Short mmCIF file of C-alpha atoms (C1' of nucleotides) in Angstrom, two decimals:
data_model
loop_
_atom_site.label_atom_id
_atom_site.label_comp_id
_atom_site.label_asym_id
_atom_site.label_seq_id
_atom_site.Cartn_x
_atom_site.Cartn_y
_atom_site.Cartn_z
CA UNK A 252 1.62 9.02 75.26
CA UNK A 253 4.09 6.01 75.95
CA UNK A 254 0.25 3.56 76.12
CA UNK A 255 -0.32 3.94 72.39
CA UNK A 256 1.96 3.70 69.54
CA UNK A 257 -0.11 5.28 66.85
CA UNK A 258 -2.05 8.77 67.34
CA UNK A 259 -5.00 8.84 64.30
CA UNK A 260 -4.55 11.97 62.08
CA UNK A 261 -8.13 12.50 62.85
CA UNK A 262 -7.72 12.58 66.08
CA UNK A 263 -5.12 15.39 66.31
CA UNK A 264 -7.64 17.28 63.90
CA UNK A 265 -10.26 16.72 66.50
CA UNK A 266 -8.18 17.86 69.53
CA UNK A 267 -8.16 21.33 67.63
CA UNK A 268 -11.56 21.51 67.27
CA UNK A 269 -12.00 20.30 70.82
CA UNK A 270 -10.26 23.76 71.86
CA UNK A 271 -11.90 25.79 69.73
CA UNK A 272 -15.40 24.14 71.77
CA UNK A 273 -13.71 24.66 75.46
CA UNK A 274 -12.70 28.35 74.58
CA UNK A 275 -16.61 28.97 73.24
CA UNK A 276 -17.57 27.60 76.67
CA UNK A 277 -15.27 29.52 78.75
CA UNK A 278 -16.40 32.59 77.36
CA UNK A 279 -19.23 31.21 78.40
CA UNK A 280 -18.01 30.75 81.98
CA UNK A 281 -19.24 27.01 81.79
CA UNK A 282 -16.55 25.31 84.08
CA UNK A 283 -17.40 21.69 83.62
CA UNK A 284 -18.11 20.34 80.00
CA UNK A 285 -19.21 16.27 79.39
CA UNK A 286 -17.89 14.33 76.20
CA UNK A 287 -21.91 14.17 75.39
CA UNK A 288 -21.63 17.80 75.54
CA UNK A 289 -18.35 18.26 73.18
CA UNK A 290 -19.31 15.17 71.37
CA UNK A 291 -23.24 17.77 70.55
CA UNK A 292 -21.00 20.91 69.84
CA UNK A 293 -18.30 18.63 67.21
CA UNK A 294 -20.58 16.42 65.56
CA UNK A 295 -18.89 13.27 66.67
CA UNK A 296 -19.69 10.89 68.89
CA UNK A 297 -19.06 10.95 72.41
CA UNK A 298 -16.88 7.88 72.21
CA UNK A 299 -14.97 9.25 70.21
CA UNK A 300 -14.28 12.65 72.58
CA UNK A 301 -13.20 9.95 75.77
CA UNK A 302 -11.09 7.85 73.01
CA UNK A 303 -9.30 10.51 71.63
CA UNK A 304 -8.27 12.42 74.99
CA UNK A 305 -7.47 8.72 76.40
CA UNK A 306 -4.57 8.49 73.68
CA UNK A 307 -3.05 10.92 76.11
CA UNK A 308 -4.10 10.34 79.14
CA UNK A 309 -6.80 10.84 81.60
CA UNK A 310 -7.98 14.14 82.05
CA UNK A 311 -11.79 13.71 83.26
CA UNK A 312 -13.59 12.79 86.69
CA UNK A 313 -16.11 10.45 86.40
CA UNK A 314 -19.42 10.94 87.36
CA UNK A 315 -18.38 14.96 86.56
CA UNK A 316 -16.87 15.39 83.22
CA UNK A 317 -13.59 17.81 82.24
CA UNK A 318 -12.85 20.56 84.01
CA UNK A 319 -12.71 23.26 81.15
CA UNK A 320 -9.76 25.15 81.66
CA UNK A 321 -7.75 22.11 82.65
CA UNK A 322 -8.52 20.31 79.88
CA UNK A 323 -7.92 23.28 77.53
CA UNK A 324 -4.50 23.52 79.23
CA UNK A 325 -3.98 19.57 78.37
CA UNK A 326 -5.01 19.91 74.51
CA UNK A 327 -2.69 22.55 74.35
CA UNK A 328 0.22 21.17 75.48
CA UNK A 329 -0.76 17.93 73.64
CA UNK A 330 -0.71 20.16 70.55
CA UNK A 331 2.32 21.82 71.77
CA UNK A 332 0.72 24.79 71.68
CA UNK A 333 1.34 25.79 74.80
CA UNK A 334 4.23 28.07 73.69
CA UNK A 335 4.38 31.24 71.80
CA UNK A 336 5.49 30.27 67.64
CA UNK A 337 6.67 32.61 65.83
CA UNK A 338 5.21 33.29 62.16
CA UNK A 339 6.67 35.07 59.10
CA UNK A 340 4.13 35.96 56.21
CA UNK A 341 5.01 36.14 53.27
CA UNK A 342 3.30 37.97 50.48
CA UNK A 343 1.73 41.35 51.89
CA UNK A 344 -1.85 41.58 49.49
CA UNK A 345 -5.29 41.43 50.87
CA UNK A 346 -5.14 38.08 52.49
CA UNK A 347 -1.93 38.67 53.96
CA UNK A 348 -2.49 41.82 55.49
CA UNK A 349 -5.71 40.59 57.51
CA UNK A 350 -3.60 37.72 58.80
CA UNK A 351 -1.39 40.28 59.86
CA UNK A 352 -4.11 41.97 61.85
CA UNK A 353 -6.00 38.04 62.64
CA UNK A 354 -6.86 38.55 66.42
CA UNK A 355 -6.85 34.98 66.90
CA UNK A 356 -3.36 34.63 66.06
CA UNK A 357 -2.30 36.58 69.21
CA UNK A 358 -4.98 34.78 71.04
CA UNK A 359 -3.32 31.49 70.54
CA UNK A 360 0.02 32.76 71.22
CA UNK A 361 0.89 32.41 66.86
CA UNK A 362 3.07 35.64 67.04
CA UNK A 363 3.80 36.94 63.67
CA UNK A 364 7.44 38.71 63.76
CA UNK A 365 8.40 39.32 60.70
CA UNK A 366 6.47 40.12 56.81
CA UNK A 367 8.01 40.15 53.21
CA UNK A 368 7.12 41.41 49.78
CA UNK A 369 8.39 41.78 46.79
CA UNK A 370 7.26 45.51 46.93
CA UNK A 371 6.98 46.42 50.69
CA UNK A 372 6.76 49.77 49.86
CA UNK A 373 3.70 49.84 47.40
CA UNK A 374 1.48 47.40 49.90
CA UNK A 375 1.43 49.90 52.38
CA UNK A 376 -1.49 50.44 50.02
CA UNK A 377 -3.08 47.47 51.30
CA UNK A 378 -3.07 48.24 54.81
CA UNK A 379 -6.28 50.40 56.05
CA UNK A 380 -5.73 53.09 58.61
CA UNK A 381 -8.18 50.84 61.28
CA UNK A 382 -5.46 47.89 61.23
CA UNK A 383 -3.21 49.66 63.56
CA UNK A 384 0.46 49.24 63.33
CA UNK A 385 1.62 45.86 62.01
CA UNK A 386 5.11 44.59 62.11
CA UNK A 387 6.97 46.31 59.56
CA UNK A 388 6.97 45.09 56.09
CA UNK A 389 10.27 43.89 54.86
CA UNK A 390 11.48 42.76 51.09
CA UNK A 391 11.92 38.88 50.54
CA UNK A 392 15.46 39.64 49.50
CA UNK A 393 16.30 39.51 52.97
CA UNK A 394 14.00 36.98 54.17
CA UNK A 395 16.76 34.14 54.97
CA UNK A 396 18.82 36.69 57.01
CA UNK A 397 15.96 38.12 59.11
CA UNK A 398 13.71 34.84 59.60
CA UNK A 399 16.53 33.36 61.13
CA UNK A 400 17.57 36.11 63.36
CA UNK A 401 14.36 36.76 64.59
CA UNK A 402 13.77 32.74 64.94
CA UNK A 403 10.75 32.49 62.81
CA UNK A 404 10.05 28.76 63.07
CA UNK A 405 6.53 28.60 60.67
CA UNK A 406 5.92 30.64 57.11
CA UNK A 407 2.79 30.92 55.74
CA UNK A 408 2.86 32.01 52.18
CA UNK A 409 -0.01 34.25 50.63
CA UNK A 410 1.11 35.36 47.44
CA UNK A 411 -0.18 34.61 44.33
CA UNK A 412 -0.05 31.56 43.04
CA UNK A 413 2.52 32.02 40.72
CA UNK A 414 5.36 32.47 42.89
CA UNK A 415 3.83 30.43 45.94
CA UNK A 416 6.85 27.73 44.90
CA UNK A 417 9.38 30.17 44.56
CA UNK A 418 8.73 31.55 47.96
CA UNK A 419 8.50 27.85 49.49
CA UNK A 420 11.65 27.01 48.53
CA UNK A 421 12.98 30.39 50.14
CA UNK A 422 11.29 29.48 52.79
CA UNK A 423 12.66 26.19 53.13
CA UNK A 424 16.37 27.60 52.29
CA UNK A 425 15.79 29.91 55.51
CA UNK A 426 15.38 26.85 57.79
CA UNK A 427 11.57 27.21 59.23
CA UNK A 428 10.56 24.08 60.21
CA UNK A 429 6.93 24.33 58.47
CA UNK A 430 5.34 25.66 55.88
CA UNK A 431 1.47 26.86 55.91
CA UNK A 432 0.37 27.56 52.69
CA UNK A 433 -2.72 29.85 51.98
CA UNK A 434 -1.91 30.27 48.26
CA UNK A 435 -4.13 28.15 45.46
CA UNK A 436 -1.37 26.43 43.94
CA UNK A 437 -0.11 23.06 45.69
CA UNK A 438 3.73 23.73 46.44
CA UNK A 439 6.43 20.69 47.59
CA UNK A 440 8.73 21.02 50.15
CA UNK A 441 11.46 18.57 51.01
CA UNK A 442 10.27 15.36 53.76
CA UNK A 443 12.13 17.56 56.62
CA UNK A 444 9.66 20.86 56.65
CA UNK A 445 6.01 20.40 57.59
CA UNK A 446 3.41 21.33 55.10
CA UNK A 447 -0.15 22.07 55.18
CA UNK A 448 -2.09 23.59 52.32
CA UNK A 449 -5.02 25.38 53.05
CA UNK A 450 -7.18 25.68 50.04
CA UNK A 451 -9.96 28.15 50.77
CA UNK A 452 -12.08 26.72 47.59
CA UNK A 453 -11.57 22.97 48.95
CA UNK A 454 -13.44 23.74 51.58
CA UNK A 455 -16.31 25.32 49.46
CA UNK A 456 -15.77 22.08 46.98
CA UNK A 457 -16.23 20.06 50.11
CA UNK A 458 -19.74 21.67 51.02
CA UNK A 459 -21.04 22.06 47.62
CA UNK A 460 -20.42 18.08 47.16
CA UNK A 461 -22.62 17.45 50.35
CA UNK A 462 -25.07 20.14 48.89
CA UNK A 463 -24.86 18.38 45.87
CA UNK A 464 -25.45 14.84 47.12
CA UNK B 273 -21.91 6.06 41.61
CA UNK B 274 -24.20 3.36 41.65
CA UNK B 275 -21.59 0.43 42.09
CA UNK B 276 -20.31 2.01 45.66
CA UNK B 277 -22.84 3.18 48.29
CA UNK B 278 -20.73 4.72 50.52
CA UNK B 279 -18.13 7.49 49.83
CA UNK B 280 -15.07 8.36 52.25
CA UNK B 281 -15.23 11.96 53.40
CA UNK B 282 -11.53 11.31 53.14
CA UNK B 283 -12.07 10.88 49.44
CA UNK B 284 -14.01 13.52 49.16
CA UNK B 285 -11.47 16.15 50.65
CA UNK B 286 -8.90 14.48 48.46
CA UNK B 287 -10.78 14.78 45.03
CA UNK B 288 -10.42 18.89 46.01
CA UNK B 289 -6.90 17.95 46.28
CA UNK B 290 -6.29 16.09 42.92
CA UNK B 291 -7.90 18.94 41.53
CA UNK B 292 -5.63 21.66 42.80
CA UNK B 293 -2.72 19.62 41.45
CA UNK B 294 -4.70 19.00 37.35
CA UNK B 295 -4.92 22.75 37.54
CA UNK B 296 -1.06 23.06 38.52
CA UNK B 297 -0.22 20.09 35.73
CA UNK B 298 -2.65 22.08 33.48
CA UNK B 299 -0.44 25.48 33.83
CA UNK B 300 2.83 23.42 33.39
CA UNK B 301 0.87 22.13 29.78
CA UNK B 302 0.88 18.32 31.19
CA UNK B 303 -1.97 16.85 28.84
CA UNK B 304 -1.81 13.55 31.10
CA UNK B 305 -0.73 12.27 34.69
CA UNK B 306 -0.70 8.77 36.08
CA UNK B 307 -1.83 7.88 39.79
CA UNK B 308 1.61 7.77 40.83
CA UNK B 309 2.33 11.33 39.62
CA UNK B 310 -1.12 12.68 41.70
CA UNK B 311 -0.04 10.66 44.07
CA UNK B 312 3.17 12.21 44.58
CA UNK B 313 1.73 15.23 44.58
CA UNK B 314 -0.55 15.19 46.73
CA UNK B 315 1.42 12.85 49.53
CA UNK B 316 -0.67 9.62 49.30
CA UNK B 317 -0.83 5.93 47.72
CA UNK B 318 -0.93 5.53 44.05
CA UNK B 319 -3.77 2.70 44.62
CA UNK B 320 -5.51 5.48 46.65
CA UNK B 321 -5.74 7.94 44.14
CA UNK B 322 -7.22 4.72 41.66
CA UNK B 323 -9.88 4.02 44.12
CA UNK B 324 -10.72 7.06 44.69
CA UNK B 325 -11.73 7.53 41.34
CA UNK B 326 -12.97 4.32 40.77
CA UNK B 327 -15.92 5.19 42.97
CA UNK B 328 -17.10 7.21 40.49
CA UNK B 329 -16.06 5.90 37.33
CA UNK B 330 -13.82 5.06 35.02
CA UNK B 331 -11.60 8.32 34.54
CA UNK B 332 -7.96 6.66 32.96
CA UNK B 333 -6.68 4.96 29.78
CA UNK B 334 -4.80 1.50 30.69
CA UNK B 335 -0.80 1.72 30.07
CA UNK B 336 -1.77 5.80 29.31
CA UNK B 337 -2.61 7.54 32.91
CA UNK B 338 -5.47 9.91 33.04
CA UNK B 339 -5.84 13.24 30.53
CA UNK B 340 -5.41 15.71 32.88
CA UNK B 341 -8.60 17.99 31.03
CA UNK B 342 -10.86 15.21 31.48
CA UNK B 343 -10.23 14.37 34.50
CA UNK B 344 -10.15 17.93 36.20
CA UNK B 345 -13.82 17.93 34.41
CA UNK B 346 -15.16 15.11 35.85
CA UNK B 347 -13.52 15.72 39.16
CA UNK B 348 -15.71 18.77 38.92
CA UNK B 349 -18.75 17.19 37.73
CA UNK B 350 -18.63 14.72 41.02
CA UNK B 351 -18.21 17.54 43.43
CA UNK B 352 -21.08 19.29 41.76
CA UNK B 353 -18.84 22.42 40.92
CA UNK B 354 -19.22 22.02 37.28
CA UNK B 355 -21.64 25.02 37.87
CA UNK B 356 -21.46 28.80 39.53
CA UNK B 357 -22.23 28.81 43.06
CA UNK B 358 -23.91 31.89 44.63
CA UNK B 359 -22.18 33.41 48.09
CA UNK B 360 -22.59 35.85 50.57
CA UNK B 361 -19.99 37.09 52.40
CA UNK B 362 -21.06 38.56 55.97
CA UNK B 363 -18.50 40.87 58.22
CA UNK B 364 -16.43 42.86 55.85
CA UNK B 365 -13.09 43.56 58.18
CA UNK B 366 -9.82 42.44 56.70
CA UNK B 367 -10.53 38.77 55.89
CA UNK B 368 -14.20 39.14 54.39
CA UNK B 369 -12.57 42.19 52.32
CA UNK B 370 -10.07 40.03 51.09
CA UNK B 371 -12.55 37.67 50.03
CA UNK B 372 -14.31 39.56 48.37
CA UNK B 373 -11.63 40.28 45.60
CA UNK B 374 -10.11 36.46 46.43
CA UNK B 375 -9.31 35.69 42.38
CA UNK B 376 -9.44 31.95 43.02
CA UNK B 377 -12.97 31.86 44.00
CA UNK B 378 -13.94 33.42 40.75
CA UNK B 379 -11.55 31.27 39.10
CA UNK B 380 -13.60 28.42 40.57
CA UNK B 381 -16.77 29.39 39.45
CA UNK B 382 -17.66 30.73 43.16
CA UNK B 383 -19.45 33.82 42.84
CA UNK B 384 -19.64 36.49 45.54
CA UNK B 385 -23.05 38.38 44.68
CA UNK B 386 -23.79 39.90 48.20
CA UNK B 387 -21.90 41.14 50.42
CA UNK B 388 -23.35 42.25 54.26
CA UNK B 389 -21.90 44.15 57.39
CA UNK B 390 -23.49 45.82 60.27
CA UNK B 391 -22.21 49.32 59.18
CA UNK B 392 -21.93 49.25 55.73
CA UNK B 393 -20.73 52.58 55.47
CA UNK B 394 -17.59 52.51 58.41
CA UNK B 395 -16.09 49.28 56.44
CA UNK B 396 -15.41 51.07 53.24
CA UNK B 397 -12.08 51.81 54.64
CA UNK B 398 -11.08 48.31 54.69
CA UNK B 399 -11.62 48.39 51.12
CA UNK B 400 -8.29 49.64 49.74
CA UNK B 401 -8.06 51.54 45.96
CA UNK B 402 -6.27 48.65 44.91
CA UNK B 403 -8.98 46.11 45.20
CA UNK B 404 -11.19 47.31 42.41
CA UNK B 405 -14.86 47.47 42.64
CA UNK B 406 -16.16 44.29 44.73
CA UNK B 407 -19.79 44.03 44.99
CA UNK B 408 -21.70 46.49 47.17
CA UNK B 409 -21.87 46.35 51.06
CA UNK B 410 -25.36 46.20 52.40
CA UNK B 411 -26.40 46.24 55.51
CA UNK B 412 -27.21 42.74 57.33
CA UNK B 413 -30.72 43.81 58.21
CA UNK B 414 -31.45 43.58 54.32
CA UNK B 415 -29.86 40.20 54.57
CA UNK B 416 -32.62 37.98 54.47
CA UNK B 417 -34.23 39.66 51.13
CA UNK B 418 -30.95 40.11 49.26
CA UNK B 419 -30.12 37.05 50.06
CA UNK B 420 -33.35 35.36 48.41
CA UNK B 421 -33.61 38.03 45.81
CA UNK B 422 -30.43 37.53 44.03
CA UNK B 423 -30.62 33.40 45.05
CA UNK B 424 -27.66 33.16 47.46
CA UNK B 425 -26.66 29.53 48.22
CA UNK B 426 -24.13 30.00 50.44
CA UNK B 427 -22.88 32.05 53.27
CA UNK B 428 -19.45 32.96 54.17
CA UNK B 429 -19.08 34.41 57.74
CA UNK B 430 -16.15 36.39 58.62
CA UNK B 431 -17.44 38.45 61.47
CA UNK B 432 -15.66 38.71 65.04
CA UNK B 433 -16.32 35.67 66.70
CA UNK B 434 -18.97 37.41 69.44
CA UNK B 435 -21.45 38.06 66.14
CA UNK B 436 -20.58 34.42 64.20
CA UNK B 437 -24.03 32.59 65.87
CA UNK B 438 -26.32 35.33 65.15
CA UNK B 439 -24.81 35.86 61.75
CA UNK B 440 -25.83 32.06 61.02
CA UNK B 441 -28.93 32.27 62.41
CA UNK B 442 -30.19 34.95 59.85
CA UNK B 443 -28.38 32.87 57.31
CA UNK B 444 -30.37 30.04 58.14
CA UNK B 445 -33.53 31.95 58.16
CA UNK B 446 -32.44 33.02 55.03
CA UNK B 447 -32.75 29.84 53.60
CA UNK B 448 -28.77 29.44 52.57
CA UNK B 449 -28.29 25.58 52.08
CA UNK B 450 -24.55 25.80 53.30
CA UNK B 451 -22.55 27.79 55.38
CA UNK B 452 -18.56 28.38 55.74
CA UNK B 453 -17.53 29.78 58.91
CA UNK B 454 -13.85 31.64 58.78
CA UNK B 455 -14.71 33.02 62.58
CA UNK B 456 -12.97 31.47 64.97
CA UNK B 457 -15.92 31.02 66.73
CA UNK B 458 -18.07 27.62 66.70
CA UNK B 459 -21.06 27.72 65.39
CA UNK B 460 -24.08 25.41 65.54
CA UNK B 461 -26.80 25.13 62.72
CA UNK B 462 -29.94 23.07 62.04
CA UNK B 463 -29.24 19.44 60.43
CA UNK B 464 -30.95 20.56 57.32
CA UNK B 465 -28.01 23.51 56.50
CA UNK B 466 -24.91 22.24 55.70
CA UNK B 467 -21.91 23.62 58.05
CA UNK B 468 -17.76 23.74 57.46
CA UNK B 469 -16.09 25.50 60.58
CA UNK B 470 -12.64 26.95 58.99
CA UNK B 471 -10.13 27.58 61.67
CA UNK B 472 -6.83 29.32 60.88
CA UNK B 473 -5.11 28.33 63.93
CA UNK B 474 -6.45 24.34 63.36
CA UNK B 475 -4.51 24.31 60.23
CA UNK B 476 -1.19 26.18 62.70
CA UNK B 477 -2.19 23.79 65.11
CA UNK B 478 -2.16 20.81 63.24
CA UNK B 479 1.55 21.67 61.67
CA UNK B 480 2.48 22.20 65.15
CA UNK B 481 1.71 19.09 66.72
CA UNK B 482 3.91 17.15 63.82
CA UNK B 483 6.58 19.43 64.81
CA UNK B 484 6.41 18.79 68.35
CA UNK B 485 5.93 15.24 68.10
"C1'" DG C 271 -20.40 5.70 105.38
"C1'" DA C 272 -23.53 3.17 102.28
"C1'" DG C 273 -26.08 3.73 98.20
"C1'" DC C 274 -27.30 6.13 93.98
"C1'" DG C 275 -26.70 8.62 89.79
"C1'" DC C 276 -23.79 9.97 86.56
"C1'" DT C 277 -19.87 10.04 83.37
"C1'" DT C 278 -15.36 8.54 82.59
"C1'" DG C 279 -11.82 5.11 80.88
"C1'" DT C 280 -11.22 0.66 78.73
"C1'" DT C 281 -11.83 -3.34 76.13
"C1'" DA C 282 -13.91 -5.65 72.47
"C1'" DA C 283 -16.62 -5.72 68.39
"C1'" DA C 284 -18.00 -3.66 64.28
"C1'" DT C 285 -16.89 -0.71 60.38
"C1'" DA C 286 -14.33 1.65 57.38
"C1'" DT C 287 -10.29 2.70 54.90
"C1'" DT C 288 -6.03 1.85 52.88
"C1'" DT C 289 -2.76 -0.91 50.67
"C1'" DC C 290 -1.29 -4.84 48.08
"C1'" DT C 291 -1.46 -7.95 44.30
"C1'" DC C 292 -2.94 -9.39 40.28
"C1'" DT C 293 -5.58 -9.07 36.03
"C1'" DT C 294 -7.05 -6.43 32.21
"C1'" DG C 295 -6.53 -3.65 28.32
"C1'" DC C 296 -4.65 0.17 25.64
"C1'" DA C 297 -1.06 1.88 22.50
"C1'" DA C 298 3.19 1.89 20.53
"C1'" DT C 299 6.54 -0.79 18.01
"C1'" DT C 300 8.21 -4.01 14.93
"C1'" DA D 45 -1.03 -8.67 13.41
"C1'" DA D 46 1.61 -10.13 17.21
"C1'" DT D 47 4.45 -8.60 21.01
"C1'" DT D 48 5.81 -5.73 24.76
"C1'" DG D 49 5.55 -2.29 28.23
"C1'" DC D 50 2.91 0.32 31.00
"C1'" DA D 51 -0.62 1.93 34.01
"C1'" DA D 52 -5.52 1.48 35.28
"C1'" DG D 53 -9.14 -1.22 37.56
"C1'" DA D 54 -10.75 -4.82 40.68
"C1'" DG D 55 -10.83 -7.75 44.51
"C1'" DA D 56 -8.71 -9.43 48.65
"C1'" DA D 57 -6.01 -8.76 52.59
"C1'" DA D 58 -4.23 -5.92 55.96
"C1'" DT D 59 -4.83 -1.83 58.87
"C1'" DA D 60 -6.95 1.61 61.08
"C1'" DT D 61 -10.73 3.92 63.08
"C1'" DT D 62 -15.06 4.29 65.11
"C1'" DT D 63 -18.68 2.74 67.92
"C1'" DA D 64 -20.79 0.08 71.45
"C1'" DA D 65 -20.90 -1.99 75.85
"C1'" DC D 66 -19.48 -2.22 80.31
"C1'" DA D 67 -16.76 -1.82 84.46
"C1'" DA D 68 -14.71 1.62 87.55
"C1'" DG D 69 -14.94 5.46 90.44
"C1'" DC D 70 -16.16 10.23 91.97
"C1'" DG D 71 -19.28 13.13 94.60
"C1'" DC D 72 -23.62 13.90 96.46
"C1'" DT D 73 -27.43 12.74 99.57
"C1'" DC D 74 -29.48 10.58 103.23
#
DNA sequence: GAGCGCTTGTTAAATATTTCTCTTGCAATT
DNA sequence: AATTGCAAGAGAAATATTTAACAAGCGCTC
């Protein structure tokens, strides 16, 4: 990490997708994986794969290719995954309830330890008998005190859009150090918290353009 | 579009971006915005925002900015979302439930017409009394038929990740020109079908790695 | 243990993208 | 109708990213 100054924003993108490849092959029980292979399973080029790992170091054999689980150990702590984070949601409706639930989450080690509402008592609606037990829904009024005593470190906001600023800035007055919003409405944070939208319908915009075109 | 003969993806994801933020400046009854305002918004280079539009056009009024109606339309009109798209949503757990209510998309002129799971039946009691009536849950061995008969375009998995391939295969039979994948599973597709892999934990994964770095 | 096949890591070249600077032109004002 | 201020559009320069080409090196076989 000391060789290069500048790390692409692509390639940290990449690196994610990179895992996501290595865990499909592991389930897989491939062992060994080539940068022609991940290059095949990312759409890039393979180039690309040995450039973007060699931003951080050598991780291959040549002649062989990655080891799988090594190199899935090596993304991760590039990422700095390689630690359990934990999540508050806020805004318990459809959406947030299945993140809730989101098996993945736990998979990665994203631990979700605490949930607001505005009304934690009327979306016990939203929660189906076949999620199991959740953490306990809590109201946003007392968001600050409990996200920092249970050292929630990343918010992701799913309420509607209307408020998705209003809960940012709570957010933001609680101290997490980044923000992950699922709402539809862009919200600002100050330069010192981390935030990523994620627009479900940019993604659609982004396929129907290439449909389109 | 005749003047430039290749587009940035970049720009491309971006244009969803600008959009977002018209709708916002739209709410807040702003009739125009400059680039430096979208720019601001949306964390990049005035001079950016200009090119990107100047790709496409001439959107803006010298001294003026651009009127934030007209723009938004023609935004929409070069993403090719000036009309209603047809979806299917397969796997209705907790996310593909929450889709199928997800106001935004309808807001955006993305229709969910279809809806598929392998137990049609069983998955009703994801579907809690507060979500209204969403479109019917068929089974996926009906897919391919529905899917033609009532001219889906594009298919939304949101199955566990162990059913995600076979799920786009018989989307891809289907004859779906695009597919979004919410599983956190990979998935491969023929060159001809257009394919957006949407990982939760990228987006986590991505905010972590600015915080750790 | 020498040679071969294969795939990495690295450097250099080719592309692509972003940013800067300057020119153009609209609209408001006087 | 001329002047001024402002912000877009265009082209050039500066950066950044991707791709190609090749040298290095591991493990297998003979």
């Amino acid at each position: 990490m000391a060789k290069y100054s500048k790390i692409p924003e692509a390639t940290i993108r990449r690196l994610s997708s990179y895992l996501k490849c290595l865990e499909d092959l592991e389930t897989k029980n491939e062992k060994v994986a080539s940068s022609a292979l991940l290059a095949n399973m990312c759409n890039v080029n393979a180039a690309q794969v040995r450039k973007d790992f060699a931003y951080f170091g050598e991780f291959g054999v040549r002649g062989m290719g990655y080891n799988v689980k090594e190199l899935k150990f090596n993304i991760k702590e590039i990422l700095g995954i390689n630690r359990e984070w934990k999540i508050g949601v806020v805004g318990i409706g459809n959406m947030g309830s299945a993140l809730l639930v989101y098996k993945d989450f736990l998979k990665q080690n994203y631990k979700i330890v605490a949930a607001f509402d505005i009304d934690p008592a009327k979306v016990i609606g939203h929660i189906s008998e076949k999620m199991g037990r959740p953490v306990e829904i809590l109201h946003v009024d007392i968001l600050k005190e409990v996200v920092k005593a249970r050292g929630v470190e990343i918010g992701i906001i799913t309420t509607p859009p209307s408020e998705a600023q209003k809960v940012a800035n709570l957010l933001v007055d609680a101290n997490v150090k980044g923000i992950l919003n699922f709402s539809p409405s862009p919200v600002t944070v100050p330069k010192h918290v981390k935030l990523r939208n994620l627009f479900f319908t940019s993604a659609l915009d982004n396929l129907v353009y290439y449909l389109s075109n």
